[in-house]
Short mmCIF file of C-alpha atoms in Angstrom, two decimals:
data_model
loop_
_atom_site.label_atom_id
_atom_site.label_comp_id
_atom_site.label_asym_id
_atom_site.label_seq_id
_atom_site.Cartn_x
_atom_site.Cartn_y
_atom_site.Cartn_z
CA MET A 1292 9.35 -14.96 32.88
CA HIS A 1293 7.43 -17.95 33.65
CA PHE A 1294 5.87 -20.28 31.14
CA THR A 1295 2.39 -21.33 32.45
CA SER A 1296 1.27 -23.49 29.57
CA GLU A 1297 2.41 -24.95 26.26
CA GLN A 1298 0.64 -26.39 23.24
CA ARG A 1299 1.37 -27.22 19.62
CA LEU A 1300 -1.34 -25.71 17.16
CA ASP A 1301 -2.46 -27.90 14.36
CA ASP A 1302 0.05 -26.13 11.91
CA GLY A 1303 2.90 -27.02 14.30
CA VAL A 1304 3.25 -23.52 15.89
CA LEU A 1305 4.32 -23.61 19.43
CA GLU A 1306 2.05 -21.52 21.64
CA ARG A 1307 3.35 -20.72 25.15
CA GLU A 1308 1.56 -18.57 27.64
CA PHE A 1309 3.72 -16.81 30.28
CA THR A 1310 3.61 -14.37 33.09
CA LEU A 1311 6.10 -11.58 33.55
CA GLY A 1312 5.47 -10.35 37.17
CA GLU A 1313 1.73 -9.55 37.04
CA ILE A 1314 1.66 -9.39 33.27
CA PRO A 1315 0.17 -12.35 31.26
CA GLY A 1316 1.38 -12.88 27.73
CA ILE A 1317 1.63 -15.44 24.86
CA LEU A 1318 4.59 -16.39 22.89
CA TRP A 1319 4.24 -18.27 19.40
CA THR A 1320 7.34 -19.78 17.68
CA PRO A 1321 7.39 -21.42 14.17
CA ALA A 1322 6.95 -25.06 13.79
CA SER A 1323 10.58 -25.86 12.91
CA SER A 1324 13.49 -23.60 13.11
CA CYS A 1325 17.10 -24.66 13.55
CA ALA A 1326 18.50 -21.08 14.43
CA PRO A 1327 16.96 -18.31 16.58
CA VAL A 1328 14.35 -16.55 14.64
CA PRO A 1329 13.47 -12.69 14.51
CA LEU A 1330 10.68 -11.55 16.71
CA ILE A 1331 7.51 -9.41 15.95
CA LEU A 1332 5.72 -7.94 18.97
CA LEU A 1333 2.01 -8.05 18.44
CA GLY A 1334 0.13 -4.93 19.57
CA HIS A 1335 -3.69 -5.06 20.00
CA PRO A 1336 -6.47 -2.75 21.21
CA PRO A 1337 -7.05 -2.61 25.02
CA LEU A 1338 -9.93 -5.07 24.85
CA GLY A 1339 -8.34 -7.86 26.76
CA LEU A 1340 -6.09 -10.80 25.45
CA ARG A 1341 -8.94 -13.27 25.76
CA LYS A 1342 -11.21 -11.31 23.53
CA MET A 1343 -8.44 -10.42 21.01
CA TYR A 1344 -7.07 -14.08 21.11
CA PRO A 1345 -8.57 -15.20 17.77
CA ARG A 1346 -7.21 -12.21 15.74
CA LEU A 1347 -3.88 -12.50 17.48
CA VAL A 1348 -3.33 -16.17 16.92
CA ALA A 1349 -4.18 -15.69 13.09
CA ARG A 1350 -1.48 -12.96 12.91
CA ALA A 1351 0.86 -15.24 14.86
CA ARG A 1352 0.25 -18.22 12.48
CA HIS A 1353 0.69 -15.98 9.44
CA SER A 1354 4.10 -14.71 10.79
CA ALA A 1355 5.29 -18.05 11.95
CA ALA A 1356 4.71 -19.34 8.32
CA GLU A 1357 7.28 -16.73 7.18
CA GLY A 1358 9.68 -17.75 9.97
CA PHE A 1359 8.92 -15.14 12.65
CA ALA A 1360 8.37 -15.57 16.36
CA THR A 1361 5.63 -13.41 17.78
CA ALA A 1362 4.52 -12.33 21.26
CA THR A 1363 2.00 -10.25 22.93
CA ILE A 1364 1.17 -9.15 26.48
CA GLU A 1365 -2.05 -7.97 28.30
CA LEU A 1366 -2.18 -4.18 28.31
CA PRO A 1367 -2.27 -2.51 31.73
CA GLY A 1368 -5.96 -2.05 32.83
CA SER A 1369 -7.15 -4.84 30.45
CA GLY A 1370 -8.34 -8.25 30.85
CA ASP A 1371 -7.80 -9.43 34.45
CA ARG A 1372 -5.36 -6.65 35.15
CA SER A 1373 -6.10 -4.03 37.76
CA ARG A 1374 -7.79 -1.00 36.55
CA TRP A 1375 -7.01 2.55 37.43
CA PRO A 1376 -9.64 5.10 38.31
CA ALA A 1377 -8.63 7.84 35.83
CA ALA A 1378 -8.62 5.36 32.87
CA GLU A 1379 -12.10 4.22 33.88
CA GLN A 1380 -13.28 7.68 34.15
CA ALA A 1381 -11.76 8.43 30.62
CA ARG A 1382 -13.46 5.31 29.11
CA ALA A 1383 -16.75 6.30 30.63
CA ASP A 1384 -16.36 9.86 29.23
CA LEU A 1385 -15.47 8.48 25.84
CA ARG A 1386 -18.61 6.25 25.74
CA ARG A 1387 -20.80 9.08 26.85
CA ALA A 1388 -19.45 11.45 24.14
CA MET A 1389 -19.87 8.75 21.35
CA GLN A 1390 -23.26 7.76 22.49
CA ALA A 1391 -24.31 11.42 22.50
CA GLY A 1392 -22.70 11.76 18.97
CA GLU A 1393 -20.45 14.63 20.35
CA PRO A 1394 -16.90 14.99 19.12
CA VAL A 1395 -14.40 13.30 21.43
CA SER A 1396 -12.51 16.19 23.18
CA ASP A 1397 -8.65 16.28 23.25
CA GLU A 1398 -8.94 16.15 27.09
CA ILE A 1399 -10.77 12.69 26.96
CA VAL A 1400 -8.17 11.45 24.37
CA ASP A 1401 -5.26 12.52 26.33
CA ALA A 1402 -6.60 10.94 29.46
CA LEU A 1403 -7.46 7.76 27.76
CA VAL A 1404 -4.16 7.28 25.84
CA LEU A 1405 -1.26 9.01 27.52
CA PRO A 1406 -1.25 7.11 30.82
CA LEU A 1407 -1.77 3.92 28.84
CA VAL A 1408 1.40 4.66 26.78
CA ASP A 1409 3.38 5.57 29.82
CA LYS A 1410 2.58 2.42 31.44
CA ALA A 1411 2.61 0.07 28.59
CA VAL A 1412 5.93 0.95 26.95
CA PRO A 1413 8.22 -0.05 29.80
CA GLU A 1414 6.15 -3.25 30.10
CA TRP A 1415 6.80 -4.04 26.40
CA GLN A 1416 10.51 -3.23 26.90
CA ALA A 1417 10.68 -5.62 30.05
CA THR A 1418 9.01 -8.21 27.98
CA LEU A 1419 11.45 -7.65 25.10
CA ASP A 1420 14.39 -8.21 27.71
CA ALA A 1421 12.78 -11.58 28.66
CA LEU A 1422 12.12 -12.77 25.10
CA LEU A 1423 15.45 -11.90 23.72
CA SER A 1424 17.09 -14.05 26.55
CA LEU A 1425 15.35 -17.07 25.27
CA PRO A 1426 17.67 -19.37 23.12
CA ASP A 1427 15.14 -19.66 20.09
CA ILE A 1428 14.64 -15.90 19.66
CA ASP A 1429 16.99 -13.36 18.44
CA GLY A 1430 16.79 -9.88 17.14
CA PRO A 1431 15.97 -7.87 15.04
CA VAL A 1432 12.58 -7.02 16.39
CA GLY A 1433 9.52 -5.59 14.83
CA TYR A 1434 6.39 -4.07 16.28
CA SER A 1435 2.99 -4.61 14.71
CA GLY A 1436 -0.45 -3.06 15.17
CA GLY A 1437 -2.41 -2.20 18.26
CA VAL A 1438 -2.74 1.21 19.89
CA ILE A 1439 -0.75 3.32 17.45
CA SER A 1440 0.42 5.74 20.25
CA ILE A 1441 2.14 2.90 22.01
CA GLY A 1442 3.89 1.80 18.78
CA ILE A 1443 5.09 5.52 18.22
CA ARG A 1444 6.55 5.78 21.64
CA LEU A 1445 8.25 2.28 21.31
CA ALA A 1446 9.65 3.21 17.97
CA VAL A 1447 11.14 6.33 19.40
CA VAL A 1448 12.62 4.98 22.74
CA GLU A 1449 13.43 1.23 21.94
CA PRO A 1450 16.44 0.80 19.63
CA ARG A 1451 16.01 -2.91 19.40
CA ILE A 1452 12.85 -2.35 17.41
CA VAL A 1453 14.05 -1.67 13.79
CA ALA A 1454 10.71 -1.80 11.73
CA ALA A 1455 7.09 -1.25 12.72
CA GLY A 1456 3.80 -1.89 11.11
CA PHE A 1457 1.02 0.52 12.40
CA PHE A 1458 -2.74 0.32 12.06
CA ALA A 1459 -3.94 4.01 11.60
CA GLY A 1460 -6.45 4.59 14.31
CA SER A 1461 -8.25 7.56 15.87
CA PHE A 1462 -7.76 8.89 19.33
CA VAL A 1463 -4.05 9.96 18.92
CA PRO A 1464 -3.23 12.69 21.37
CA ARG A 1465 -1.83 15.76 19.76
CA ALA A 1466 1.47 15.35 21.78
CA MET A 1467 2.04 11.96 19.76
CA PHE A 1468 2.19 13.86 16.47
CA GLU A 1469 5.31 15.52 17.99
CA GLU A 1470 6.78 12.06 18.87
CA ALA A 1471 5.84 10.81 15.48
CA ARG A 1472 8.29 13.22 13.97
CA GLN A 1473 11.05 11.58 15.85
CA VAL A 1474 10.32 8.03 14.43
CA THR A 1475 13.00 7.14 11.96
CA ILE A 1476 12.63 3.47 11.42
CA PRO A 1477 10.92 2.06 8.42
CA LEU A 1478 7.10 2.09 8.86
CA HIS A 1479 4.27 0.21 7.16
CA VAL A 1480 0.92 1.95 7.90
CA LEU A 1481 -2.47 0.32 7.19
CA LEU A 1482 -5.42 2.50 6.85
CA GLN A 1483 -9.08 1.31 6.43
CA TRP A 1484 -10.44 4.09 4.13
CA ASP A 1485 -13.99 3.86 5.49
CA ASP A 1486 -13.07 2.98 9.09
CA GLU A 1487 -16.09 4.06 11.08
CA GLY A 1488 -14.00 4.66 14.25
CA ASN A 1489 -11.31 6.60 12.46
CA ASP A 1490 -10.83 10.10 11.28
CA ARG A 1491 -9.26 9.63 7.66
CA GLN A 1492 -7.59 13.08 7.60
CA ALA A 1493 -6.11 12.63 11.00
CA ALA A 1494 -4.58 9.34 9.85
CA LEU A 1495 -3.19 11.03 6.74
CA ASP A 1496 -1.73 13.86 8.88
CA LEU A 1497 -0.01 11.40 11.26
CA PHE A 1498 1.33 9.54 8.25
CA ASP A 1499 2.70 12.70 6.89
CA ALA A 1500 4.26 13.52 10.35
CA PHE A 1501 6.36 10.36 10.80
CA GLY A 1502 10.08 11.29 10.37
CA SER A 1503 11.07 7.94 8.76
CA GLN A 1504 12.62 8.00 5.32
CA GLU A 1505 10.95 4.77 4.54
CA LYS A 1506 7.32 4.83 5.27
CA SER A 1507 4.49 3.31 3.16
CA LEU A 1508 0.71 3.78 3.54
CA HIS A 1509 -1.62 1.11 2.46
CA ALA A 1510 -5.26 2.22 2.32
CA ASN A 1511 -7.79 -0.32 1.65
CA MET A 1512 -11.65 -0.38 1.43
CA GLY A 1513 -13.85 -1.50 4.32
CA GLY A 1514 -14.43 -0.87 7.86
CA HIS A 1515 -12.26 -1.21 10.98
CA THR A 1516 -12.07 -5.00 11.09
CA GLY A 1517 -12.30 -5.35 7.13
CA VAL A 1518 -8.56 -5.41 6.46
CA PRO A 1519 -8.20 -7.62 3.35
CA GLN A 1520 -6.13 -10.69 3.37
CA PHE A 1521 -3.56 -9.41 0.86
CA ALA A 1522 -3.10 -6.32 3.09
CA GLY A 1523 -1.88 -8.69 5.93
CA ASP A 1524 0.37 -10.50 3.48
CA ALA A 1525 1.94 -7.10 2.49
CA ALA A 1526 2.48 -6.30 6.10
CA VAL A 1527 4.39 -9.66 6.67
CA GLN A 1528 6.38 -9.05 3.45
CA PHE A 1529 7.36 -5.57 4.96
CA PHE A 1530 8.86 -7.40 8.08
CA THR A 1531 10.56 -9.98 5.91
CA ARG A 1532 12.30 -7.21 4.02
CA HIS A 1533 13.51 -5.64 7.29
CA LEU A 1534 13.97 -8.25 9.89
CA LYS A 1535 15.55 -11.05 7.65
CA MET B 104 -0.39 -5.94 -36.75
CA HIS B 105 2.94 -6.33 -38.34
CA PHE B 106 5.99 -7.40 -36.33
CA THR B 107 8.97 -5.32 -37.60
CA SER B 108 11.75 -6.75 -35.27
CA GLU B 109 12.21 -9.49 -32.83
CA GLN B 110 15.03 -10.15 -30.27
CA ARG B 111 15.73 -12.11 -27.14
CA LEU B 112 16.73 -10.16 -24.03
CA ASP B 113 19.32 -11.58 -21.82
CA ASP B 114 16.90 -12.98 -19.44
CA GLY B 115 15.11 -14.84 -22.35
CA VAL B 116 12.27 -12.36 -22.50
CA LEU B 117 11.08 -12.07 -26.23
CA GLU B 118 10.78 -8.49 -27.32
CA ARG B 119 8.91 -7.85 -30.51
CA GLU B 120 8.40 -4.48 -32.09
CA PHE B 121 5.21 -3.91 -34.16
CA THR B 122 3.19 -1.64 -36.08
CA LEU B 123 -0.72 -1.26 -35.93
CA GLY B 124 -1.52 0.91 -38.86
CA GLU B 125 0.53 4.07 -38.15
CA ILE B 126 1.11 3.13 -34.43
CA PRO B 127 4.27 1.61 -33.35
CA GLY B 128 4.29 -0.69 -30.24
CA ILE B 129 6.31 -3.29 -28.44
CA LEU B 130 5.34 -6.68 -27.18
CA TRP B 131 7.15 -8.64 -24.50
CA THR B 132 6.49 -12.22 -23.69
CA PRO B 133 8.04 -14.45 -20.99
CA ALA B 134 11.07 -16.63 -21.81
CA SER B 135 9.20 -19.90 -21.66
CA SER B 136 5.43 -20.58 -21.50
CA CYS B 137 3.62 -23.59 -22.57
CA ALA B 138 0.10 -22.09 -22.42
CA PRO B 139 -1.06 -18.53 -23.53
CA VAL B 140 -0.31 -16.06 -20.92
CA PRO B 141 -2.29 -13.09 -19.42
CA LEU B 142 -1.51 -9.58 -20.71
CA ILE B 143 -0.74 -6.30 -18.99
CA LEU B 144 -0.88 -3.15 -21.05
CA LEU B 145 1.89 -0.85 -20.14
CA GLY B 146 0.75 2.77 -19.98
CA HIS B 147 3.36 5.55 -19.88
CA PRO B 148 3.51 9.41 -20.04
CA PRO B 149 3.38 11.07 -23.35
CA LEU B 150 7.15 11.51 -23.67
CA GLY B 151 7.77 9.05 -26.50
CA LEU B 152 8.29 5.40 -26.48
CA ARG B 153 12.09 5.61 -27.19
CA LYS B 154 12.62 8.01 -24.17
CA MET B 155 10.42 5.82 -21.96
CA TYR B 156 12.00 2.48 -23.15
CA PRO B 157 14.33 1.84 -20.25
CA ARG B 158 11.55 2.14 -17.72
CA LEU B 159 9.16 0.14 -19.81
CA VAL B 160 11.50 -2.68 -20.48
CA ALA B 161 12.30 -2.93 -16.74
CA ARG B 162 8.47 -3.13 -16.01
CA ALA B 163 8.15 -5.74 -18.80
CA ARG B 164 11.02 -7.94 -17.50
CA HIS B 165 9.56 -7.77 -13.84
CA SER B 166 6.05 -8.82 -15.26
CA ALA B 167 7.51 -11.54 -17.52
CA ALA B 168 9.27 -13.07 -14.45
CA GLU B 169 5.85 -13.44 -12.88
CA GLY B 170 4.40 -15.03 -16.11
CA PHE B 171 2.74 -12.01 -17.81
CA ALA B 172 3.06 -10.76 -21.42
CA THR B 173 3.26 -6.98 -21.67
CA ALA B 174 2.69 -4.48 -24.44
CA THR B 175 2.75 -0.82 -25.08
CA ILE B 176 2.06 1.62 -28.00
CA GLU B 177 3.23 5.03 -28.88
CA LEU B 178 0.64 7.53 -27.65
CA PRO B 179 -0.94 9.92 -30.30
CA GLY B 180 1.09 12.93 -30.75
CA SER B 181 4.31 11.43 -29.11
CA GLY B 182 7.43 10.08 -30.58
CA ASP B 183 7.53 10.11 -34.35
CA ARG B 184 3.66 10.22 -34.48
CA SER B 185 2.11 13.37 -36.02
CA ARG B 186 1.24 16.24 -33.67
CA TRP B 187 -2.06 18.21 -33.67
CA PRO B 188 -2.15 21.91 -33.12
CA ALA B 189 -4.29 22.10 -30.18
CA ALA B 190 -2.18 19.68 -28.19
CA GLU B 191 1.00 21.70 -29.13
CA GLN B 192 -0.80 24.79 -27.99
CA ALA B 193 -1.79 23.08 -24.65
CA ARG B 194 1.69 21.90 -24.03
CA ALA B 195 2.97 25.47 -24.63
CA ASP B 196 0.50 26.87 -22.26
CA LEU B 197 1.39 24.39 -19.59
CA ARG B 198 5.10 25.08 -19.88
CA ARG B 199 4.46 28.83 -19.80
CA ALA B 200 2.23 28.43 -16.64
CA MET B 201 4.81 26.14 -14.83
CA GLN B 202 7.76 28.35 -15.72
CA ALA B 203 5.90 31.35 -14.38
CA GLY B 204 5.11 29.50 -11.17
CA GLU B 205 1.27 30.01 -11.97
CA PRO B 206 -1.35 27.49 -11.16
CA VAL B 207 -2.23 25.30 -14.26
CA SER B 208 -5.81 26.27 -15.13
CA ASP B 209 -8.60 23.71 -15.74
CA GLU B 210 -8.75 24.88 -19.31
CA ILE B 211 -5.19 24.00 -19.82
CA VAL B 212 -5.59 20.58 -18.18
CA ASP B 213 -8.76 19.86 -20.28
CA ALA B 214 -7.00 20.88 -23.57
CA LEU B 215 -3.95 18.77 -22.66
CA VAL B 216 -5.60 15.56 -21.56
CA LEU B 217 -9.24 15.11 -22.79
CA PRO B 218 -8.29 14.96 -26.54
CA LEU B 219 -5.38 12.64 -25.71
CA VAL B 220 -7.76 10.29 -23.86
CA ASP B 221 -10.28 10.38 -26.76
CA LYS B 222 -7.65 9.53 -29.34
CA ALA B 223 -5.53 7.01 -27.24
CA VAL B 224 -8.38 4.79 -25.97
CA PRO B 225 -9.65 3.45 -29.22
CA GLU B 226 -6.03 2.86 -30.24
CA TRP B 227 -5.46 0.86 -26.98
CA GLN B 228 -8.72 -1.09 -27.77
CA ALA B 229 -7.54 -1.82 -31.37
CA THR B 230 -4.19 -2.93 -30.01
CA LEU B 231 -5.94 -5.24 -27.63
CA ASP B 232 -7.96 -6.88 -30.47
CA ALA B 233 -4.79 -7.59 -32.23
CA LEU B 234 -2.83 -8.80 -29.22
CA LEU B 235 -5.55 -11.14 -28.19
CA SER B 236 -5.65 -12.81 -31.63
CA LEU B 237 -2.04 -14.05 -31.11
CA PRO B 238 -1.72 -17.60 -30.20
CA ASP B 239 0.61 -16.94 -27.12
CA ILE B 240 -1.54 -14.41 -25.38
CA ASP B 241 -4.83 -14.84 -23.63
CA GLY B 242 -7.02 -12.84 -21.42
CA PRO B 243 -7.61 -11.62 -18.69
CA VAL B 244 -5.92 -8.23 -19.32
CA GLY B 245 -4.61 -5.65 -16.97
CA TYR B 246 -3.76 -1.98 -17.57
CA SER B 247 -0.86 -0.48 -15.66
CA GLY B 248 0.38 3.09 -15.20
CA GLY B 249 0.78 5.92 -17.57
CA VAL B 250 -1.54 8.85 -18.03
CA ILE B 251 -4.15 8.09 -15.37
CA SER B 252 -7.03 9.55 -17.29
CA ILE B 253 -6.40 7.05 -20.15
CA GLY B 254 -6.54 4.36 -17.64
CA ILE B 255 -9.68 5.50 -16.09
CA ARG B 256 -11.51 5.70 -19.43
CA LEU B 257 -10.19 2.25 -20.49
CA ALA B 258 -11.32 0.76 -17.22
CA VAL B 259 -14.82 2.19 -17.83
CA VAL B 260 -15.27 1.32 -21.49
CA GLU B 261 -13.16 -1.81 -22.05
CA PRO B 262 -14.61 -4.92 -20.33
CA ARG B 263 -11.60 -7.02 -21.28
CA ILE B 264 -9.52 -5.14 -18.75
CA VAL B 265 -10.36 -6.67 -15.47
CA ALA B 266 -7.75 -4.98 -13.09
CA ALA B 267 -5.87 -1.79 -13.32
CA GLY B 268 -2.77 -0.34 -11.60
CA PHE B 269 -2.70 3.41 -11.68
CA PHE B 270 0.06 5.89 -10.81
CA ALA B 271 -1.61 8.84 -9.25
CA GLY B 272 -0.63 11.97 -11.29
CA SER B 273 -1.69 15.38 -11.50
CA PHE B 274 -3.39 17.15 -14.41
CA VAL B 275 -6.55 15.12 -14.18
CA PRO B 276 -9.47 16.94 -15.73
CA ARG B 277 -12.49 17.49 -13.49
CA ALA B 278 -14.77 15.46 -15.85
CA MET B 279 -12.57 12.40 -15.22
CA PHE B 280 -13.62 12.33 -11.59
CA GLU B 281 -17.13 11.63 -12.83
CA GLU B 282 -15.66 8.72 -14.98
CA ALA B 283 -13.71 7.57 -11.86
CA ARG B 284 -16.90 6.95 -10.11
CA GLN B 285 -17.98 4.55 -12.87
CA VAL B 286 -14.89 2.34 -12.46
CA THR B 287 -15.73 -0.96 -10.75
CA ILE B 288 -12.65 -3.11 -11.42
CA PRO B 289 -10.14 -3.78 -8.75
CA LEU B 290 -7.60 -1.01 -8.57
CA HIS B 291 -4.11 -0.63 -7.25
CA VAL B 292 -3.02 2.98 -6.95
CA LEU B 293 0.60 4.20 -6.47
CA LEU B 294 1.15 7.59 -4.87
CA GLN B 295 4.41 9.24 -4.42
CA TRP B 296 3.88 11.21 -1.17
CA ASP B 297 6.27 14.10 -2.16
CA ASP B 298 5.75 13.89 -5.87
CA GLU B 299 6.97 17.43 -7.09
CA GLY B 300 4.52 17.33 -10.02
CA ASN B 301 1.66 15.98 -8.24
CA ASP B 302 -1.12 17.58 -5.96
CA ARG B 303 -1.38 15.00 -3.12
CA GLN B 304 -4.80 16.19 -2.12
CA ALA B 305 -6.19 15.82 -5.68
CA ALA B 306 -4.66 12.31 -5.72
CA LEU B 307 -6.30 11.36 -2.50
CA ASP B 308 -9.75 12.80 -3.76
CA LEU B 309 -9.40 10.77 -7.04
CA PHE B 310 -8.68 7.71 -5.07
CA ASP B 311 -11.85 8.39 -3.09
CA ALA B 312 -13.89 8.86 -6.16
CA PHE B 313 -13.08 5.49 -7.67
CA GLY B 314 -16.25 3.38 -7.65
CA SER B 315 -14.36 0.04 -7.20
CA GLN B 316 -15.13 -2.11 -4.21
CA GLU B 317 -11.53 -3.29 -4.16
CA LYS B 318 -9.12 -0.46 -4.43
CA SER B 319 -5.85 -0.12 -2.54
CA LEU B 320 -3.66 3.07 -2.34
CA HIS B 321 -0.02 2.59 -1.78
CA ALA B 322 1.77 5.80 -0.81
CA ASN B 323 5.50 5.85 -0.56
CA MET B 324 8.12 8.41 0.11
CA GLY B 325 10.16 10.17 -2.58
CA GLY B 326 9.60 12.11 -5.71
CA HIS B 327 7.95 11.23 -9.06
CA THR B 328 10.33 8.75 -10.35
CA GLY B 329 11.49 7.40 -6.93
CA VAL B 330 8.91 4.54 -6.63
CA PRO B 331 10.69 1.99 -4.36
CA GLN B 332 11.43 -1.51 -5.83
CA PHE B 333 9.02 -3.14 -3.11
CA ALA B 334 6.20 -0.93 -4.57
CA GLY B 335 6.75 -2.40 -8.01
CA ASP B 336 6.78 -5.81 -6.40
CA ALA B 337 3.32 -5.17 -4.76
CA ALA B 338 1.94 -3.97 -8.13
CA VAL B 339 2.97 -7.14 -9.85
CA GLN B 340 1.44 -9.08 -6.93
CA PHE B 341 -1.73 -7.31 -7.44
CA PHE B 342 -1.91 -8.41 -11.12
CA THR B 343 -1.04 -11.94 -10.03
CA ARG B 344 -4.10 -11.97 -7.70
CA HIS B 345 -6.35 -10.72 -10.42
CA LEU B 346 -5.11 -12.13 -13.64
CA LYS B 347 -4.18 -15.62 -12.66
#
């Protein structure tokens, strides 16, 4: 892990860009902390770190105010990272189906999501190895948001992640419902009740499938990007309960 | 309104029993407050105040710690209050249906709930008149929990109630779904995902029906009485956002 830039934000949060091999990422740590702080991995949709930066830095500041370090990485095939043909094909098929107003087939969803999960999860784990070797960061670790299928797989395979906050999204391959049953860590699931890009019933079915004994669903009004401020507060409180 | 007893609880909360005509009730106010405090009306199921007291006083203490007065009254036909034959018949029909493992018919639900709503809501409003004339209590007012149909009607007809926290329960007459569409105040709805006495889909449909622009559904694991502590905390935070 190589730090490539470092700046203090106006609220004192330290923002460091890094690369891990070919993967770019960003680490945020609270303004002042005498001891190592717990870490939350910030997931995001595959739209590129640069495009997602405003929303990510807002979540990072919010978390830093509660004493958490946060980190994120560019997803495979996003931003400046190399594409792979099958993913490009799946994205094109998705666009075509949505523009035609057709239902998005299981085949498209599988082609879009499953290879992304297979590639992204080991990268998150390698990032976790590197981050936990830093002196100012310590476990336990939470995972928050982003492509829910990546979060599900991480929750199943990565024992250092002890709590996860998910954003209920569509395009969850059927196979991930089986993996969801294997999740046992505490979960906090956000659902936008009128999410234009989200099948509400599928989100409720997925919530039902999770194997966790502690899982909470917080449904709020508004569309995909309309998550109210208090719902963000509740998500941070969830991590405070489980990581501190 | 006549106060019939007064005691300080160990955390300093002042508990006063009162009667309003034939209706017994309890008022709790925070240990110390220099100015009038906002009020939350504590709803409860029709099992009698005495039986419900432990859960009610816990909610009252929790609310007092955040600076709220709380009050509750005996529901018509509960505790020592006089029964009416139709309600007794409906309760007997309900017991019979449940013991036989039969579905509870719309007729039984209507007979059980609608007269209770018709009687209870004006009593809550009269109680509100009396409470708001006390020097240490001021608006705005919230309504929390209890028979959800009573809460729905109150939210529609009582403009002094500006926010409501509901506990998603079964036995909601179809007619109440229409009233739910007329509710416009902010709502915080708790749902126990595996509530043995609750039809989950009916609860989700009712949440969907509410006309409020701000409404949140918090679903948690466990049965009817298994609401986790953090869900109670979130409900109090909801009232803090809207009543302070």
